[in-house]
Amino acid sequence: MTKLNFLFKSGFLLVLIFNLCISCSQESKKITTETSSFYTIPFAEIIKDQHEVKLSEIATDVEIIQFENIPDALLGDVEDIELTKDFIFVKFWQHPVLQFSHEGKFIRNIGTRGNGPGEYATCIKMSIDEASEQVYVYTGEYSIMVFKFDGAYIQTYTFPALTNFMSFWIGGRDSTLVSYFEPFMGNEPYVFVEYDEKGDTVQAVENHVFWETKGEFGSISPFFGKQNFSYRFDGRLHLKGAYNDTVYTYNENNRFVPEYYIDLGTHKLPEDLIYERKRTRPVPNDLIWTGVHETSDYIFIPYGYHYDIEKMDLRNENQGCVLYNKKTKQGIAVKETKEGGFADDIAGAPDFRPITANDNTALMLVSALDMKQYLNSDQFKNMEVKFPEEKEQLKKLGKTLTENDNHFVVLVEMKN
């Protein structure tokens, strides 16, 4: 799992304050807090009962696919991966977004590296709008470039708010853009802001975490594993802040509304211990960061524990995952381990811990090195599976696989 640490020094503060002044001066429409379908996921209660959960209990099929092993398709340290009905999009540092088929075949780069039309030097964040078949690339040049799924360049957005280098930007709905900025100075008015094509503010999700700055600044939102702040499900963008466990989405009138709440209970970071307030203040060992992925019937909540803010080391290396059934309103929690996933008794792949999902399919990424080590482990050798022929294929793979080969994806079809 990738450990993402954002360490900001005081030299950035003048630029940050300037950018915040721009965003704070804009008039934003507040979101409504009324929605009849709002519900709570009792996360803290669910993880009290942890046990080994076999993948066959929640899934019907597993596919283990290697991305095409050719130079143009070799992946580095993957930072973003998105799954659509027909494609898998992958992005990693200083490389164009890559597009693959579900069979792992490399299709094309989305755009190219450079400074000309349809070119970008860095992809800070990508987002995929499957309905419009568009890829949004937030570049390091304070702009968002838009491409079609066939690789055709469409347009580039540039307006003053995009110069806020502390924000992440994604495509919203239609031609809108959404920025995400977690509190850092203590006076930020909004966490999520939607803009139209001209850069005018349409609506926003208010920030409710404030504090008085006392001249001490630390790292922003350090956490273990992949924590996504946005995902698309059922054609709608969903948004979750690091310090707010409410997930927002669009309603039928295209207004931001709260959809559900993840109740961490005593595992939630208290507001008075937020890192940006005073980085030297110790935190309890059992505080948790969560991610969110959603399929047709389920919500996955993979989680991990906080860093020691001084050493930037994990106090607890164990991970876990909660699966919440939206139909039955019940959840299950896997037993926490360093892998923290569902035991694959279907095909024998590594424990399943999803990093993205779409419709009824969830996806996990495995590097060639991790796969090779797993295939040589006693866990794999002793695993009893429903489809022994698939395990045999993995055994054969283990004899020829090298650590320099391309990554694998594990696609899991969920039960209805």
XYZ file of C-alpha atoms in Angstrom:
416
model
C 0.000 0.000 0.000
C 1.159 3.480 -0.771
C 1.884 5.739 2.182
C 0.838 9.251 1.254
C 2.350 11.990 3.355
C 1.855 15.653 2.505
C 4.476 17.695 4.348
C 4.166 21.442 3.846
C 6.775 23.891 5.078
C 6.310 27.506 6.027
C 7.700 28.712 2.698
C 4.401 27.810 1.062
C 2.259 29.872 3.403
C 2.297 33.198 1.557
C 1.118 31.540 -1.624
C -1.419 29.518 0.314
C -2.874 32.569 2.047
C -3.150 34.378 -1.292
C -5.016 31.456 -2.819
C -7.312 31.094 0.160
C -8.211 34.750 -0.054
C -9.329 34.175 -3.637
C -11.563 31.259 -2.688
C -12.936 32.932 0.419
C -13.993 36.019 -1.520
C -16.286 34.038 -3.789
C -20.005 33.877 -3.103
C -21.055 30.240 -2.791
C -24.471 28.707 -2.458
C -24.679 26.514 0.627
C -25.792 22.935 0.296
C -29.060 21.724 1.696
C -28.825 19.260 4.582
C -32.196 17.652 4.017
C -32.475 14.315 2.257
C -34.990 11.561 2.954
C -32.562 8.785 1.948
C -29.765 9.737 4.362
C -28.487 6.829 6.461
C -25.688 5.966 8.895
C -23.158 3.139 8.634
C -22.320 2.042 12.220
C -18.634 1.458 11.474
C -17.465 1.453 15.110
C -20.027 -1.211 16.018
C -19.287 -3.357 12.974
C -15.531 -3.640 13.613
C -16.126 -4.935 17.136
C -16.879 -8.312 15.522
C -13.930 -9.098 13.250
C -13.349 -12.470 11.646
C -11.931 -14.051 8.523
C -14.329 -13.427 5.669
C -13.977 -15.595 2.595
C -14.429 -13.962 -0.772
C -16.980 -16.604 -1.802
C -19.302 -15.196 0.873
C -19.610 -11.884 -0.953
C -18.535 -12.560 -4.558
C -19.373 -14.868 -7.453
C -16.264 -14.602 -9.621
C -12.620 -13.492 -9.550
C -10.446 -12.590 -12.529
C -6.681 -12.187 -12.156
C -5.339 -10.191 -15.091
C -1.845 -8.945 -15.823
C -1.489 -5.616 -17.585
C 0.162 -6.118 -20.935
C 3.869 -6.721 -20.433
C 5.181 -4.287 -23.038
C 7.396 -1.195 -22.527
C 4.628 1.310 -23.342
C 2.342 -0.203 -20.711
C 4.694 -0.816 -17.776
C 3.366 0.821 -14.625
C 5.280 2.584 -11.876
C 3.978 3.452 -8.421
C 0.273 3.758 -9.251
C -1.461 6.753 -7.649
C -4.919 6.599 -9.272
C -6.867 3.832 -10.944
C -10.434 4.048 -12.250
C -12.711 1.303 -13.544
C -15.445 1.786 -16.149
C -17.671 -0.718 -17.910
C -15.138 -1.260 -20.707
C -11.838 0.232 -19.557
C -9.304 0.615 -16.766
C -7.536 3.992 -16.487
C -4.262 4.267 -14.577
C -2.134 7.244 -13.669
C 1.252 7.531 -12.019
C 3.686 10.368 -11.539
C 5.018 12.210 -14.601
C 3.386 9.924 -17.116
C 0.292 10.339 -19.277
C -2.853 8.554 -18.133
C -2.880 4.989 -19.504
C -5.983 3.247 -20.831
C -6.361 -0.550 -20.724
C -9.089 -3.022 -21.598
C -10.536 -5.262 -18.904
C -8.307 -7.991 -20.322
C -5.229 -5.913 -19.497
C -4.425 -4.970 -23.083
C -2.821 -1.554 -23.443
C -4.979 0.677 -25.637
C -3.433 4.146 -25.571
C -2.027 7.049 -23.599
C -4.563 9.771 -22.866
C -2.642 12.821 -24.071
C 1.141 13.030 -24.199
C 3.895 14.631 -22.129
C 4.859 18.112 -23.281
C 3.774 21.729 -23.309
C 1.658 21.899 -26.466
C -2.083 21.406 -27.096
C -3.230 18.111 -25.635
C 0.077 17.747 -23.762
C 0.880 17.954 -20.060
C 3.974 17.500 -17.936
C 2.307 16.060 -14.829
C -1.028 14.574 -13.882
C -1.757 15.560 -10.282
C -5.221 13.999 -10.278
C -7.360 12.242 -12.864
C -11.106 11.732 -12.835
C -13.316 9.766 -15.196
C -16.839 10.660 -16.308
C -18.153 7.476 -17.889
C -21.488 9.005 -18.944
C -19.795 11.591 -21.170
C -16.787 9.320 -21.900
C -14.389 12.016 -20.752
C -11.105 11.980 -18.843
C -10.229 15.023 -16.702
C -6.515 15.580 -16.067
C -5.560 18.103 -13.398
C -2.051 19.167 -14.420
C 0.801 20.813 -12.567
C 0.317 23.926 -14.709
C -2.829 25.074 -12.854
C -5.183 23.810 -15.524
C -7.536 20.919 -16.218
C -7.342 19.202 -19.584
C -10.255 17.158 -20.918
C -9.972 14.209 -23.312
C -12.413 11.741 -24.843
C -12.086 8.035 -24.149
C -10.697 7.643 -27.686
C -7.809 9.931 -26.715
C -9.063 13.012 -28.575
C -8.229 16.301 -26.869
C -11.332 18.411 -26.117
C -10.394 21.511 -24.136
C -8.374 23.059 -21.311
C -9.908 24.893 -18.347
C -7.948 27.811 -16.902
C -9.312 30.321 -14.399
C -7.929 31.998 -11.242
C -9.205 29.458 -8.707
C -7.145 26.742 -10.433
C -3.963 28.465 -9.251
C -4.645 27.201 -5.718
C -1.931 24.575 -5.693
C -3.227 23.101 -2.419
C -6.478 21.894 -4.014
C -7.253 18.733 -5.954
C -9.540 19.183 -8.966
C -11.904 16.731 -10.663
C -14.728 16.760 -13.182
C -18.157 17.307 -11.649
C -21.296 16.915 -13.773
C -21.949 18.264 -17.252
C -19.220 20.900 -17.679
C -18.625 21.728 -14.030
C -15.436 21.194 -12.031
C -15.102 20.402 -8.329
C -12.177 21.332 -6.073
C -11.302 19.623 -2.802
C -9.308 21.332 -0.080
C -8.977 20.018 3.449
C -8.622 22.603 6.250
C -5.020 23.686 6.760
C -5.083 27.277 7.981
C -8.100 26.859 10.247
C -10.316 29.434 8.529
C -11.265 27.749 5.247
C -14.978 28.302 4.504
C -15.460 25.282 2.223
C -14.171 21.750 1.679
C -15.719 21.102 -1.752
C -16.550 23.830 -4.279
C -18.233 23.380 -7.656
C -17.341 25.812 -10.479
C -18.820 26.349 -13.919
C -16.777 26.594 -17.125
C -16.028 30.273 -16.510
C -14.704 29.676 -13.012
C -17.745 31.072 -11.212
C -18.803 29.316 -8.009
C -21.996 27.273 -8.309
C -22.283 25.623 -4.889
C -20.149 24.354 -2.038
C -19.935 22.030 0.949
C -19.130 24.077 4.031
C -16.181 23.405 6.281
C -17.084 22.976 9.961
C -13.576 22.490 11.346
C -12.042 25.788 12.476
C -9.244 26.818 14.795
C -7.087 29.780 15.657
C -3.699 29.665 13.970
C -0.843 29.873 16.478
C 2.070 29.672 14.099
C 2.533 25.896 14.237
C 2.055 24.027 10.978
C 2.568 20.356 10.354
C 1.660 17.756 7.787
C -1.780 17.752 6.225
C -3.898 14.620 6.544
C -1.227 11.917 6.923
C -2.784 8.491 6.586
C -2.061 4.919 5.685
C -3.177 3.399 2.423
C -5.236 4.850 -0.403
C -7.896 7.265 0.792
C -10.010 8.562 -2.054
C -11.954 11.793 -1.533
C -14.242 11.171 -4.525
C -15.767 8.358 -6.532
C -18.543 7.938 -9.061
C -21.424 5.580 -8.588
C -24.643 5.325 -10.565
C -23.449 8.202 -12.737
C -23.102 10.591 -9.784
C -20.030 12.039 -8.149
C -19.633 11.251 -4.424
C -17.432 13.327 -2.110
C -15.878 12.653 1.306
C -13.419 14.833 3.219
C -10.640 13.466 5.414
C -11.987 15.153 8.557
C -15.688 14.724 7.731
C -17.193 11.243 7.566
C -20.321 12.345 5.715
C -20.440 11.379 2.027
C -22.082 13.952 -0.275
C -23.492 13.521 -3.753
C -25.784 15.215 -6.272
C -29.559 15.002 -5.919
C -32.079 15.089 -8.799
C -31.715 18.883 -8.937
C -27.904 18.666 -9.172
C -27.471 20.077 -5.674
C -24.932 18.683 -3.215
C -26.697 16.705 -0.469
C -25.420 14.386 2.290
C -26.137 10.759 1.380
C -24.698 8.710 4.245
C -22.515 8.983 7.333
C -19.708 6.655 8.456
C -19.882 6.620 12.262
C -16.326 5.984 13.491
C -17.302 6.497 17.117
C -14.229 6.577 19.355
C -12.005 5.796 16.344
C -12.561 9.251 14.858
C -9.823 11.871 15.147
C -11.176 14.504 17.585
C -11.239 18.056 16.303
C -8.862 19.227 19.028
C -6.263 16.703 17.810
C -6.370 17.595 14.118
C -2.766 17.558 12.934
C -2.740 21.048 11.499
C -3.650 22.554 14.868
C -0.567 21.345 16.707
C 1.548 18.669 15.108
C 3.390 17.711 18.295
C 0.254 16.712 20.167
C 0.108 12.898 20.585
C -2.941 10.967 19.403
C -4.410 7.680 20.682
C -3.368 4.500 18.894
C -6.849 3.421 17.827
C -7.767 6.399 15.598
C -8.673 5.397 12.043
C -8.564 6.789 8.507
C -11.040 5.367 5.990
C -11.520 5.116 2.256
C -14.812 4.464 0.458
C -15.730 2.402 -2.630
C -19.276 1.610 -3.735
C -20.887 -1.083 -5.900
C -24.536 -1.712 -6.723
C -25.338 -3.402 -3.416
C -22.322 -2.765 -1.209
C -20.071 -0.097 0.257
C -16.452 -1.069 0.957
C -14.702 0.885 3.715
C -11.002 -0.084 3.791
C -9.203 1.489 6.725
C -5.862 1.884 8.458
C -4.377 3.566 11.514
C -2.664 6.910 12.073
C 0.984 7.728 11.835
C 3.151 8.744 14.722
C 3.256 12.379 13.623
C 6.832 12.879 14.840
C 8.410 9.751 13.373
C 6.026 9.399 10.400
C 5.849 5.693 11.180
C 2.729 3.645 11.716
C 1.946 2.792 15.301
C -0.259 -0.041 14.092
C 0.500 -1.635 10.712
C -2.688 -3.660 10.658
C -5.401 -2.817 8.158
C -9.015 -3.790 7.929
C -12.041 -3.540 5.689
C -15.741 -3.179 6.407
C -18.352 -4.303 3.889
C -21.787 -2.725 4.275
C -24.805 -4.222 2.534
C -27.069 -1.378 1.383
C -30.082 -3.678 1.028
C -29.948 -5.436 4.382
C -28.372 -2.485 6.241
C -25.858 -4.835 7.816
C -22.076 -4.877 7.781
C -19.209 -7.321 8.251
C -15.590 -6.657 9.169
C -12.547 -8.696 8.199
C -9.998 -9.583 10.831
C -7.265 -6.939 10.842
C -3.898 -7.999 9.416
C -1.132 -6.287 7.447
C -3.098 -7.156 4.292
C -6.502 -6.545 5.842
C -8.627 -8.132 3.121
C -11.096 -10.863 2.192
C -9.504 -14.310 1.829
C -9.749 -15.411 -1.816
C -11.066 -18.969 -1.581
C -12.358 -18.717 -5.169
C -9.164 -18.450 -7.236
C -6.408 -18.214 -4.637
C -5.288 -14.618 -5.278
C -3.924 -12.410 -2.456
C -6.405 -11.223 0.156
C -8.821 -8.870 -1.578
C -8.797 -5.222 -0.513
C -10.417 -3.025 -3.185
C -9.030 0.312 -4.313
C -11.846 1.213 -6.716
C -15.214 -0.110 -7.898
C -17.803 0.326 -10.626
C -21.345 -1.007 -10.945
C -21.091 -4.541 -9.523
C -17.324 -4.990 -9.848
C -14.549 -4.130 -7.388
C -10.847 -3.960 -8.243
C -7.541 -4.520 -6.468
C -4.067 -3.781 -7.813
C -1.101 -6.107 -7.115
C 2.490 -5.424 -8.177
C 4.514 -8.208 -9.797
C 6.853 -8.265 -6.794
C 3.974 -8.613 -4.322
C 2.362 -11.289 -6.480
C 5.600 -13.280 -6.725
C 6.159 -13.122 -2.970
C 2.574 -14.180 -2.332
C 2.763 -17.128 -4.749
C 5.812 -18.376 -2.833
C 4.081 -18.033 0.536
C 2.614 -20.752 2.734
C -0.662 -18.832 2.722
C -1.024 -19.464 -1.011
C 0.240 -23.052 -0.865
C -2.222 -23.969 1.886
C -5.213 -22.073 0.468
C -8.212 -24.279 -0.413
C -10.145 -22.832 -3.351
C -13.377 -23.519 -5.198
C -11.634 -23.555 -8.582
C -8.379 -25.559 -8.277
C -7.627 -25.102 -11.976
C -7.275 -21.359 -11.442
C -4.891 -21.927 -8.558
C -2.853 -24.197 -10.806
C -2.544 -21.378 -13.312
C -1.221 -19.159 -10.543
C 1.313 -21.826 -9.566
C 2.613 -21.870 -13.125
C 2.729 -18.086 -13.168
C 4.860 -18.093 -10.011
C 7.583 -20.082 -11.781
C 8.073 -17.532 -14.562
C 7.056 -14.222 -12.993
C 9.783 -11.647 -12.276
C 9.586 -8.606 -10.026
C 10.079 -6.345 -13.059
C 6.955 -7.611 -14.825
C 3.840 -5.482 -15.077
C 1.188 -5.125 -12.385
C -1.894 -7.317 -11.967
C -5.499 -6.370 -11.399
C -7.902 -8.571 -9.479
C -11.482 -8.009 -10.642
C -14.178 -9.299 -8.282
C -17.809 -9.662 -9.308
C -20.011 -9.067 -6.286
C -23.101 -11.053 -5.325
C -26.481 -9.408 -5.855
